[in-house]
PDB file of C-alpha atoms in Angstrom:
ATOM      1  CA  MET A 213     -36.531  17.938  69.960  1.00  0.00           C
ATOM      2  CA  ARG A 214     -33.065  19.164  69.116  1.00  0.00           C
ATOM      3  CA  ARG A 215     -32.207  15.498  67.772  1.00  0.00           C
ATOM      4  CA  PHE A 216     -35.273  15.670  65.668  1.00  0.00           C
ATOM      5  CA  VAL A 217     -34.089  18.642  64.169  1.00  0.00           C
ATOM      6  CA  LEU A 218     -30.483  17.422  63.450  1.00  0.00           C
ATOM      7  CA  ILE A 219     -31.913  14.513  61.890  1.00  0.00           C
ATOM      8  CA  ALA A 220     -34.669  16.455  60.014  1.00  0.00           C
ATOM      9  CA  ILE A 221     -32.029  18.997  58.194  1.00  0.00           C
ATOM     10  CA  PRO A 222     -30.141  16.391  56.071  1.00  0.00           C
ATOM     11  CA  TYR A 223     -33.428  15.048  54.903  1.00  0.00           C
ATOM     12  CA  ALA A 224     -34.889  18.545  54.267  1.00  0.00           C
ATOM     13  CA  TRP A 225     -31.736  19.196  52.143  1.00  0.00           C
ATOM     14  CA  LEU A 226     -32.061  15.970  50.286  1.00  0.00           C
ATOM     15  CA  LEU A 227     -35.748  16.799  49.728  1.00  0.00           C
ATOM     16  CA  ALA A 228     -35.314  20.401  48.359  1.00  0.00           C
ATOM     17  CA  LEU A 229     -32.240  19.617  46.315  1.00  0.00           C
ATOM     18  CA  PHE A 230     -32.932  16.169  45.036  1.00  0.00           C
ATOM     19  CA  LEU A 231     -36.247  14.513  45.206  1.00  0.00           C
ATOM     20  CA  VAL A 232     -38.177  17.824  44.429  1.00  0.00           C
ATOM     21  CA  PRO A 233     -36.100  18.649  41.316  1.00  0.00           C
ATOM     22  CA  PHE A 234     -36.144  14.834  40.123  1.00  0.00           C
ATOM     23  CA  ALA A 235     -39.769  14.776  40.463  1.00  0.00           C
ATOM     24  CA  ILE A 236     -40.120  18.118  38.277  1.00  0.00           C
ATOM     25  CA  VAL A 237     -37.696  16.367  35.693  1.00  0.00           C
ATOM     26  CA  LEU A 238     -39.900  13.010  35.693  1.00  0.00           C
ATOM     27  CA  LYS A 239     -42.993  14.838  35.382  1.00  0.00           C
ATOM     28  CA  ILE A 240     -41.799  16.873  32.321  1.00  0.00           C
ATOM     29  CA  SER A 241     -40.567  13.317  30.901  1.00  0.00           C
ATOM     30  CA  LEU A 242     -43.942  11.938  31.020  1.00  0.00           C
ATOM     31  CA  SER A 243     -45.282  15.020  29.185  1.00  0.00           C
ATOM     32  CA  ASP A 244     -45.984  15.881  25.439  1.00  0.00           C
ATOM     33  CA  TYR A 245     -43.892  18.166  23.262  1.00  0.00           C
ATOM     34  CA  ALA A 246     -45.695  21.343  22.450  1.00  0.00           C
ATOM     35  CA  VAL A 247     -44.825  24.559  20.265  1.00  0.00           C
ATOM     36  CA  SER A 248     -45.375  26.929  23.635  1.00  0.00           C
ATOM     37  CA  ILE A 249     -43.776  28.459  26.472  1.00  0.00           C
ATOM     38  CA  PRO A 250     -42.706  26.163  28.309  1.00  0.00           C
ATOM     39  CA  PRO A 251     -42.369  23.664  25.530  1.00  0.00           C
ATOM     40  CA  TYR A 252     -44.548  20.727  26.781  1.00  0.00           C
ATOM     41  CA  VAL A 253     -47.819  19.955  27.901  1.00  0.00           C
ATOM     42  CA  PRO A 254     -48.242  18.204  31.336  1.00  0.00           C
ATOM     43  CA  GLN A 255     -50.271  15.023  31.584  1.00  0.00           C
ATOM     44  CA  PHE A 256     -50.732  15.408  35.225  1.00  0.00           C
ATOM     45  CA  ASP A 257     -53.115  17.882  36.783  1.00  0.00           C
ATOM     46  CA  TRP A 258     -53.607  18.139  40.391  1.00  0.00           C
ATOM     47  CA  ALA A 259     -57.442  18.813  39.690  1.00  0.00           C
ATOM     48  CA  GLU A 260     -57.899  15.491  38.030  1.00  0.00           C
ATOM     49  CA  GLY A 261     -56.314  13.528  40.713  1.00  0.00           C
ATOM     50  CA  ILE A 262     -53.690  10.646  40.349  1.00  0.00           C
ATOM     51  CA  SER A 263     -56.142   8.191  39.126  1.00  0.00           C
ATOM     52  CA  ALA A 264     -56.723  10.154  35.945  1.00  0.00           C
ATOM     53  CA  PHE A 265     -52.974  10.679  35.538  1.00  0.00           C
ATOM     54  CA  LEU A 266     -52.386   6.929  35.718  1.00  0.00           C
ATOM     55  CA  ALA A 267     -55.039   6.319  33.357  1.00  0.00           C
ATOM     56  CA  GLU A 268     -53.453   8.444  30.629  1.00  0.00           C
ATOM     57  CA  LEU A 269     -49.669   7.634  31.532  1.00  0.00           C
ATOM     58  CA  ASP A 270     -47.463   6.573  28.662  1.00  0.00           C
ATOM     59  CA  PHE A 271     -43.976   6.285  28.450  1.00  0.00           C
ATOM     60  CA  GLU A 272     -43.447   7.342  24.741  1.00  0.00           C
ATOM     61  CA  ASN A 273     -40.487   9.650  25.533  1.00  0.00           C
ATOM     62  CA  PHE A 274     -38.544   6.764  27.188  1.00  0.00           C
ATOM     63  CA  ILE A 275     -39.742   4.308  24.250  1.00  0.00           C
ATOM     64  CA  TRP A 276     -38.138   7.014  21.728  1.00  0.00           C
ATOM     65  CA  LEU A 277     -34.969   6.598  23.505  1.00  0.00           C
ATOM     66  CA  THR A 278     -34.766   3.002  22.603  1.00  0.00           C
ATOM     67  CA  GLU A 279     -36.043   3.534  19.086  1.00  0.00           C
ATOM     68  CA  ASP A 280     -33.536   6.037  17.933  1.00  0.00           C
ATOM     69  CA  ASP A 281     -29.738   4.769  17.838  1.00  0.00           C
ATOM     70  CA  LEU A 282     -28.491   7.937  18.811  1.00  0.00           C
ATOM     71  CA  TYR A 283     -29.371   7.752  22.535  1.00  0.00           C
ATOM     72  CA  TRP A 284     -28.171   4.161  23.453  1.00  0.00           C
ATOM     73  CA  LYS A 285     -25.152   4.812  21.459  1.00  0.00           C
ATOM     74  CA  ALA A 286     -24.395   7.904  23.396  1.00  0.00           C
ATOM     75  CA  TYR A 287     -25.116   6.032  26.681  1.00  0.00           C
ATOM     76  CA  LEU A 288     -22.611   3.289  25.807  1.00  0.00           C
ATOM     77  CA  SER A 289     -20.170   5.719  24.556  1.00  0.00           C
ATOM     78  CA  SER A 290     -20.139   7.686  27.884  1.00  0.00           C
ATOM     79  CA  LEU A 291     -19.985   4.778  29.743  1.00  0.00           C
ATOM     80  CA  LYS A 292     -16.874   3.625  27.754  1.00  0.00           C
ATOM     81  CA  ILE A 293     -15.440   7.009  28.078  1.00  0.00           C
ATOM     82  CA  ALA A 294     -15.912   7.222  31.678  1.00  0.00           C
ATOM     83  CA  ALA A 295     -14.838   3.752  32.595  1.00  0.00           C
ATOM     84  CA  ILE A 296     -11.141   4.411  30.438  1.00  0.00           C
ATOM     85  CA  SER A 297     -11.076   7.956  31.833  1.00  0.00           C
ATOM     86  CA  THR A 298     -11.249   6.433  35.398  1.00  0.00           C
ATOM     87  CA  PHE A 299      -8.538   3.908  34.799  1.00  0.00           C
ATOM     88  CA  LEU A 300      -6.186   6.245  33.230  1.00  0.00           C
ATOM     89  CA  THR A 301      -6.806   8.765  36.102  1.00  0.00           C
ATOM     90  CA  LEU A 302      -5.958   5.937  38.375  1.00  0.00           C
ATOM     91  CA  LEU A 303      -2.944   5.113  36.608  1.00  0.00           C
ATOM     92  CA  ALA A 304      -1.704   8.693  36.798  1.00  0.00           C
ATOM     93  CA  GLY A 305      -2.950   9.575  40.224  1.00  0.00           C
ATOM     94  CA  TYR A 306      -1.765   6.518  42.293  1.00  0.00           C
ATOM     95  CA  PRO A 307       1.960   7.074  41.816  1.00  0.00           C
ATOM     96  CA  ILE A 308       1.324  10.806  42.686  1.00  0.00           C
ATOM     97  CA  ALA A 309      -0.577   9.946  46.022  1.00  0.00           C
ATOM     98  CA  TYR A 310       2.061   7.432  46.831  1.00  0.00           C
ATOM     99  CA  GLY A 311       4.822   9.902  46.372  1.00  0.00           C
ATOM    100  CA  MET A 312       2.915  12.266  48.424  1.00  0.00           C
ATOM    101  CA  ALA A 313       2.341   9.836  51.104  1.00  0.00           C
ATOM    102  CA  ARG A 314       6.226   8.853  51.140  1.00  0.00           C
ATOM    103  CA  ALA A 315       7.545  12.317  51.101  1.00  0.00           C
ATOM    104  CA  PRO A 316       8.972  14.064  54.114  1.00  0.00           C
ATOM    105  CA  GLU A 317       6.223  15.381  56.415  1.00  0.00           C
ATOM    106  CA  GLU A 318       7.085  18.905  56.363  1.00  0.00           C
ATOM    107  CA  TRP A 319       6.500  18.598  52.369  1.00  0.00           C
ATOM    108  CA  ARG A 320       3.101  17.052  52.406  1.00  0.00           C
ATOM    109  CA  PRO A 321       1.247  20.318  52.948  1.00  0.00           C
ATOM    110  CA  THR A 322       3.010  21.876  50.199  1.00  0.00           C
ATOM    111  CA  LEU A 323       2.578  18.924  47.917  1.00  0.00           C
ATOM    112  CA  MET A 324      -1.244  18.753  48.790  1.00  0.00           C
ATOM    113  CA  MET A 325      -1.390  22.554  47.825  1.00  0.00           C
ATOM    114  CA  LEU A 326       0.015  21.778  44.535  1.00  0.00           C
ATOM    115  CA  VAL A 327      -2.641  19.359  43.920  1.00  0.00           C
ATOM    116  CA  ILE A 328      -5.422  21.469  45.101  1.00  0.00           C
ATOM    117  CA  LEU A 329      -4.038  24.890  43.338  1.00  0.00           C
ATOM    118  CA  PRO A 330      -5.618  24.162  39.881  1.00  0.00           C
ATOM    119  CA  PHE A 331      -9.002  24.302  41.719  1.00  0.00           C
ATOM    120  CA  TRP A 332      -8.330  28.193  42.378  1.00  0.00           C
ATOM    121  CA  THR A 333      -8.591  28.738  38.428  1.00  0.00           C
ATOM    122  CA  SER A 334     -12.205  28.412  36.768  1.00  0.00           C
ATOM    123  CA  PHE A 335     -12.787  25.175  35.352  1.00  0.00           C
ATOM    124  CA  LEU A 336     -13.645  26.819  31.907  1.00  0.00           C
ATOM    125  CA  ILE A 337     -10.648  28.611  31.859  1.00  0.00           C
ATOM    126  CA  ARG A 338      -8.453  25.548  32.535  1.00  0.00           C
ATOM    127  CA  VAL A 339     -10.236  23.762  29.456  1.00  0.00           C
ATOM    128  CA  TYR A 340      -9.787  26.645  26.968  1.00  0.00           C
ATOM    129  CA  ALA A 341      -6.149  26.533  27.986  1.00  0.00           C
ATOM    130  CA  TRP A 342      -6.084  23.004  26.803  1.00  0.00           C
ATOM    131  CA  MET A 343      -7.610  23.920  23.555  1.00  0.00           C
ATOM    132  CA  GLY A 344      -4.353  26.368  23.226  1.00  0.00           C
ATOM    133  CA  ILE A 345      -1.798  23.367  24.128  1.00  0.00           C
ATOM    134  CA  LEU A 346      -3.594  20.559  22.119  1.00  0.00           C
ATOM    135  CA  SER A 347      -4.195  22.685  18.798  1.00  0.00           C
ATOM    136  CA  ASN A 348      -2.265  22.181  15.547  1.00  0.00           C
ATOM    137  CA  GLU A 349      -0.220  25.137  16.383  1.00  0.00           C
ATOM    138  CA  GLY A 350      -0.400  24.686  20.298  1.00  0.00           C
ATOM    139  CA  PHE A 351       2.481  24.337  22.645  1.00  0.00           C
ATOM    140  CA  LEU A 352       2.222  20.244  22.308  1.00  0.00           C
ATOM    141  CA  ASN A 353       2.972  20.139  18.835  1.00  0.00           C
ATOM    142  CA  GLN A 354       5.447  22.919  18.723  1.00  0.00           C
ATOM    143  CA  PHE A 355       7.524  21.107  21.699  1.00  0.00           C
ATOM    144  CA  LEU A 356       7.276  17.648  19.736  1.00  0.00           C
ATOM    145  CA  MET A 357       8.459  19.153  16.689  1.00  0.00           C
ATOM    146  CA  TRP A 358      11.394  21.033  18.491  1.00  0.00           C
ATOM    147  CA  LEU A 359      12.490  17.847  19.885  1.00  0.00           C
ATOM    148  CA  GLY A 360      12.184  16.038  16.594  1.00  0.00           C
ATOM    149  CA  VAL A 361       9.701  13.442  17.621  1.00  0.00           C
ATOM    150  CA  ILE A 362       7.444  14.700  14.787  1.00  0.00           C
ATOM    151  CA  SER A 363       7.960  16.536  11.478  1.00  0.00           C
ATOM    152  CA  GLU A 364       4.467  17.717  11.129  1.00  0.00           C
ATOM    153  CA  PRO A 365       1.758  18.794  13.636  1.00  0.00           C
ATOM    154  CA  LEU A 366      -0.559  16.010  14.980  1.00  0.00           C
ATOM    155  CA  THR A 367      -4.322  16.446  15.128  1.00  0.00           C
ATOM    156  CA  ILE A 368      -5.120  15.980  18.750  1.00  0.00           C
ATOM    157  CA  LEU A 369      -7.939  18.781  19.429  1.00  0.00           C
ATOM    158  CA  ASN A 370     -11.470  17.725  18.389  1.00  0.00           C
ATOM    159  CA  THR A 371     -10.432  13.883  18.894  1.00  0.00           C
ATOM    160  CA  ASN A 372     -11.311  11.472  21.704  1.00  0.00           C
ATOM    161  CA  SER A 373      -7.604  11.721  22.852  1.00  0.00           C
ATOM    162  CA  ALA A 374      -8.160  15.249  23.717  1.00  0.00           C
ATOM    163  CA  VAL A 375     -11.271  14.408  25.683  1.00  0.00           C
ATOM    164  CA  TYR A 376      -9.336  11.781  27.605  1.00  0.00           C
ATOM    165  CA  ILE A 377      -6.437  14.413  28.325  1.00  0.00           C
ATOM    166  CA  GLY A 378      -8.844  16.954  29.435  1.00  0.00           C
ATOM    167  CA  ILE A 379     -10.917  14.597  31.825  1.00  0.00           C
ATOM    168  CA  ILE A 380      -7.721  13.183  33.408  1.00  0.00           C
ATOM    169  CA  TYR A 381      -6.300  16.645  34.005  1.00  0.00           C
ATOM    170  CA  THR A 382      -9.561  17.978  35.418  1.00  0.00           C
ATOM    171  CA  TYR A 383     -10.542  14.952  37.923  1.00  0.00           C
ATOM    172  CA  LEU A 384      -6.835  13.901  38.825  1.00  0.00           C
ATOM    173  CA  PRO A 385      -7.163  15.676  42.318  1.00  0.00           C
ATOM    174  CA  PHE A 386     -10.598  13.615  42.827  1.00  0.00           C
ATOM    175  CA  MET A 387      -8.233  10.389  42.540  1.00  0.00           C
ATOM    176  CA  ILE A 388      -5.353  11.701  44.307  1.00  0.00           C
ATOM    177  CA  LEU A 389      -6.777  12.798  47.464  1.00  0.00           C
ATOM    178  CA  PRO A 390      -8.713   9.685  48.484  1.00  0.00           C
ATOM    179  CA  VAL A 391      -5.738   7.680  47.566  1.00  0.00           C
ATOM    180  CA  TYR A 392      -3.350   9.700  49.441  1.00  0.00           C
ATOM    181  CA  SER A 393      -5.559   9.847  52.669  1.00  0.00           C
ATOM    182  CA  ALA A 394      -5.507   5.992  52.261  1.00  0.00           C
ATOM    183  CA  LEU A 395      -1.800   5.687  51.878  1.00  0.00           C
ATOM    184  CA  GLU A 396      -0.843   8.177  54.508  1.00  0.00           C
ATOM    185  CA  ARG A 397      -2.453   6.181  57.184  1.00  0.00           C
ATOM    186  CA  LEU A 398      -0.669   3.010  55.937  1.00  0.00           C
ATOM    187  CA  ASP A 399       1.446   1.405  58.628  1.00  0.00           C
ATOM    188  CA  GLY A 400       4.933   1.192  57.346  1.00  0.00           C
ATOM    189  CA  SER A 401       6.003  -1.537  59.656  1.00  0.00           C
ATOM    190  CA  LEU A 402       3.671  -4.006  57.570  1.00  0.00           C
ATOM    191  CA  ILE A 403       5.771  -3.277  54.528  1.00  0.00           C
ATOM    192  CA  GLU A 404       8.891  -3.808  56.519  1.00  0.00           C
ATOM    193  CA  ALA A 405       7.682  -7.096  58.083  1.00  0.00           C
ATOM    194  CA  ALA A 406       6.639  -8.342  54.417  1.00  0.00           C
ATOM    195  CA  GLU A 407      10.291  -7.469  53.463  1.00  0.00           C
ATOM    196  CA  ASP A 408      11.821  -9.086  56.375  1.00  0.00           C
ATOM    197  CA  LEU A 409       9.691 -12.433  55.402  1.00  0.00           C
ATOM    198  CA  GLY A 410      11.422 -12.544  51.814  1.00  0.00           C
ATOM    199  CA  CYS A 411       9.219 -10.009  49.653  1.00  0.00           C
ATOM    200  CA  SER A 412      10.729  -7.817  47.325  1.00  0.00           C
ATOM    201  CA  ARG A 413       9.749  -4.114  47.347  1.00  0.00           C
ATOM    202  CA  LEU A 414       7.718  -4.562  44.402  1.00  0.00           C
ATOM    203  CA  THR A 415       6.165  -7.944  45.930  1.00  0.00           C
ATOM    204  CA  ALA A 416       5.477  -6.004  49.233  1.00  0.00           C
ATOM    205  CA  PHE A 417       3.948  -3.053  47.326  1.00  0.00           C
ATOM    206  CA  TRP A 418       1.575  -5.207  45.383  1.00  0.00           C
ATOM    207  CA  LEU A 419       0.672  -7.628  48.479  1.00  0.00           C
ATOM    208  CA  VAL A 420       0.588  -5.046  51.274  1.00  0.00           C
ATOM    209  CA  THR A 421       0.347  -1.533  49.901  1.00  0.00           C
ATOM    210  CA  VAL A 422      -2.293  -1.910  47.054  1.00  0.00           C
ATOM    211  CA  PRO A 423      -4.825  -3.963  49.245  1.00  0.00           C
ATOM    212  CA  LEU A 424      -4.432  -1.593  52.128  1.00  0.00           C
ATOM    213  CA  SER A 425      -5.282   1.463  49.882  1.00  0.00           C
ATOM    214  CA  LYS A 426      -8.109  -0.263  48.201  1.00  0.00           C
ATOM    215  CA  ASN A 427     -10.804   1.890  49.819  1.00  0.00           C
ATOM    216  CA  GLY A 428      -9.008   5.073  48.679  1.00  0.00           C
ATOM    217  CA  ILE A 429      -8.830   3.433  45.030  1.00  0.00           C
ATOM    218  CA  VAL A 430     -12.402   2.550  45.109  1.00  0.00           C
ATOM    219  CA  ALA A 431     -13.662   5.937  46.589  1.00  0.00           C
ATOM    220  CA  GLY A 432     -11.331   7.837  43.807  1.00  0.00           C
ATOM    221  CA  CYS A 433     -12.753   5.800  41.144  1.00  0.00           C
ATOM    222  CA  PHE A 434     -16.023   6.501  41.911  1.00  0.00           C
ATOM    223  CA  LEU A 435     -15.277  10.224  42.483  1.00  0.00           C
ATOM    224  CA  VAL A 436     -14.247  10.083  38.733  1.00  0.00           C
ATOM    225  CA  PHE A 437     -16.447   7.842  37.180  1.00  0.00           C
ATOM    226  CA  ILE A 438     -19.867   9.457  38.413  1.00  0.00           C
ATOM    227  CA  PRO A 439     -19.130  13.071  37.113  1.00  0.00           C
ATOM    228  CA  VAL A 440     -17.426  11.873  34.003  1.00  0.00           C
ATOM    229  CA  LEU A 441     -20.341   9.939  32.887  1.00  0.00           C
ATOM    230  CA  GLY A 442     -22.685  13.010  32.488  1.00  0.00           C
ATOM    231  CA  GLU A 443     -19.594  15.387  31.421  1.00  0.00           C
ATOM    232  CA  PHE A 444     -20.546  17.958  29.022  1.00  0.00           C
ATOM    233  CA  VAL A 445     -18.101  20.992  28.761  1.00  0.00           C
ATOM    234  CA  ILE A 446     -14.997  18.847  28.035  1.00  0.00           C
ATOM    235  CA  PRO A 447     -16.348  16.841  25.091  1.00  0.00           C
ATOM    236  CA  SER A 448     -18.034  20.082  23.666  1.00  0.00           C
ATOM    237  CA  LEU A 449     -14.848  22.079  23.624  1.00  0.00           C
ATOM    238  CA  LEU A 450     -12.026  19.219  23.446  1.00  0.00           C
ATOM    239  CA  GLY A 451     -13.856  16.545  21.653  1.00  0.00           C
ATOM    240  CA  GLY A 452     -14.917  16.813  17.874  1.00  0.00           C
ATOM    241  CA  SER A 453     -18.150  15.856  16.230  1.00  0.00           C
ATOM    242  CA  ASP A 454     -17.363  12.067  16.563  1.00  0.00           C
ATOM    243  CA  THR A 455     -17.262  12.339  20.273  1.00  0.00           C
ATOM    244  CA  LEU A 456     -20.624  11.384  21.551  1.00  0.00           C
ATOM    245  CA  MET A 457     -21.601  11.395  24.987  1.00  0.00           C
ATOM    246  CA  ILE A 458     -24.922  11.880  26.525  1.00  0.00           C
ATOM    247  CA  GLY A 459     -24.086  15.333  28.258  1.00  0.00           C
ATOM    248  CA  LYS A 460     -24.054  16.731  24.746  1.00  0.00           C
ATOM    249  CA  VAL A 461     -27.109  14.855  23.588  1.00  0.00           C
ATOM    250  CA  LEU A 462     -28.763  16.321  26.755  1.00  0.00           C
ATOM    251  CA  TRP A 463     -27.677  19.871  26.011  1.00  0.00           C
ATOM    252  CA  GLU A 464     -28.835  19.547  22.364  1.00  0.00           C
ATOM    253  CA  GLU A 465     -32.367  18.236  23.184  1.00  0.00           C
ATOM    254  CA  PHE A 466     -32.736  21.044  26.084  1.00  0.00           C
ATOM    255  CA  PHE A 467     -31.392  24.165  24.139  1.00  0.00           C
ATOM    256  CA  SER A 468     -31.134  23.366  20.395  1.00  0.00           C
ATOM    257  CA  ASN A 469     -34.429  21.135  19.736  1.00  0.00           C
ATOM    258  CA  ARG A 470     -36.111  22.315  22.691  1.00  0.00           C
ATOM    259  CA  ASP A 471     -37.912  18.891  23.184  1.00  0.00           C
ATOM    260  CA  TRP A 472     -37.878  19.069  26.945  1.00  0.00           C
ATOM    261  CA  PRO A 473     -39.810  15.747  27.387  1.00  0.00           C
ATOM    262  CA  VAL A 474     -37.339  13.787  25.385  1.00  0.00           C
ATOM    263  CA  ALA A 475     -34.466  15.723  27.205  1.00  0.00           C
ATOM    264  CA  SER A 476     -36.140  14.874  30.632  1.00  0.00           C
ATOM    265  CA  ALA A 477     -36.210  11.406  29.801  1.00  0.00           C
ATOM    266  CA  VAL A 478     -32.735  11.300  28.809  1.00  0.00           C
ATOM    267  CA  ALA A 479     -31.857  12.788  32.066  1.00  0.00           C
ATOM    268  CA  VAL A 480     -33.913  10.315  34.174  1.00  0.00           C
ATOM    269  CA  VAL A 481     -32.396   7.491  32.527  1.00  0.00           C
ATOM    270  CA  LEU A 482     -28.854   8.903  33.039  1.00  0.00           C
ATOM    271  CA  LEU A 483     -29.777   9.510  36.867  1.00  0.00           C
ATOM    272  CA  LEU A 484     -30.912   5.812  37.117  1.00  0.00           C
ATOM    273  CA  LEU A 485     -27.415   4.868  35.384  1.00  0.00           C
ATOM    274  CA  LEU A 486     -25.935   6.923  38.124  1.00  0.00           C
ATOM    275  CA  ILE A 487     -27.817   5.572  41.003  1.00  0.00           C
ATOM    276  CA  ILE A 488     -25.692   2.138  40.774  1.00  0.00           C
ATOM    277  CA  PRO A 489     -22.182   3.639  41.401  1.00  0.00           C
ATOM    278  CA  ILE A 490     -23.761   6.128  43.923  1.00  0.00           C
ATOM    279  CA  VAL A 491     -25.217   3.133  45.945  1.00  0.00           C
ATOM    280  CA  LEU A 492     -22.157   1.188  45.581  1.00  0.00           C
ATOM    281  CA  PHE A 493     -20.094   4.355  46.693  1.00  0.00           C
ATOM    282  CA  GLN A 494     -22.298   4.589  49.821  1.00  0.00           C
ATOM    283  CA  ARG A 495     -21.759   1.180  50.523  1.00  0.00           C
ATOM    284  CA  ASN A 496     -18.083   1.342  50.248  1.00  0.00           C
ATOM    285  CA  GLN A 497     -18.109   4.705  52.532  1.00  0.00           C
ATOM    286  CA  GLN A 498     -20.280   2.572  55.077  1.00  0.00           C
ATOM    287  CA  LYS A 499     -17.728  -0.308  55.321  1.00  0.00           C
ATOM    288  CA  GLN A 500     -14.930   2.134  55.572  1.00  0.00           C
ATOM    289  CA  GLN A 501     -16.260   3.742  58.535  1.00  0.00           C
ATOM    290  CA  GLU A 502     -17.228   0.398  60.042  1.00  0.00           C
ATOM    291  CA  ALA A 503     -13.772  -0.932  59.461  1.00  0.00           C
ATOM    292  CA  GLU A 504     -12.297   2.405  61.193  1.00  0.00           C
ATOM    293  CA  GLN A 505     -14.850   2.261  64.184  1.00  0.00           C
TER     294      GLN A 505
END
């Protein structure tokens, strides 16, 4: 009985927080738009039965997504920004994680605290702070002009560059922590053995350190890529009108156009896109656990 309860709790959690909300969103995506409260007319009525629902089932909202360029361009743009952001976050996060793993043991808790510390401040406040830093009169332009690097302010805010900066800053800890976890457990004698066999320090790093930290790299990339794909706040506040991401489109459909059926269809497709990296992430985690055992 106790074992059954322990197994049932995560499944009940999954049912309540994922499957039931997804079923509701899926139901709305198959509904018709209406000027009413709520702004849709359900096609499914429990009193008529499932057969009646299947007979009247149509995917007009999903077909609409393929006919309007806005949606597939938003999906492609989101995939591009998420992929580039993940790569740049890896480039920035790996040296930090490596430095933390090679630091004296008594310094590691302090360095870990410095990485986690930004989470103690509201996410929204941190993004607003970047608006002040990246604006034409912001600290970054003033600093570059003081150094003499530029003679007039650069336009950074309301561009894709500002979005990348905001995403990298926000999600950097999600990359650092799993990579650091992998590097901290790395056996230093393997690197010494590689150097004894004639490898330079750089070659030993490339042939030994990087492959053995692969699980941390993969976990970090998924932890960054998955939430960035549906990001809404950063592109809305730091990106301009040319920054097109599916999170902004989703918000516009729900709250500006109040077209809940189309917005729900956008959300369902986005979720299906996210399932692929989530499944790959779960497989990677399972392989990692099996390797540790």
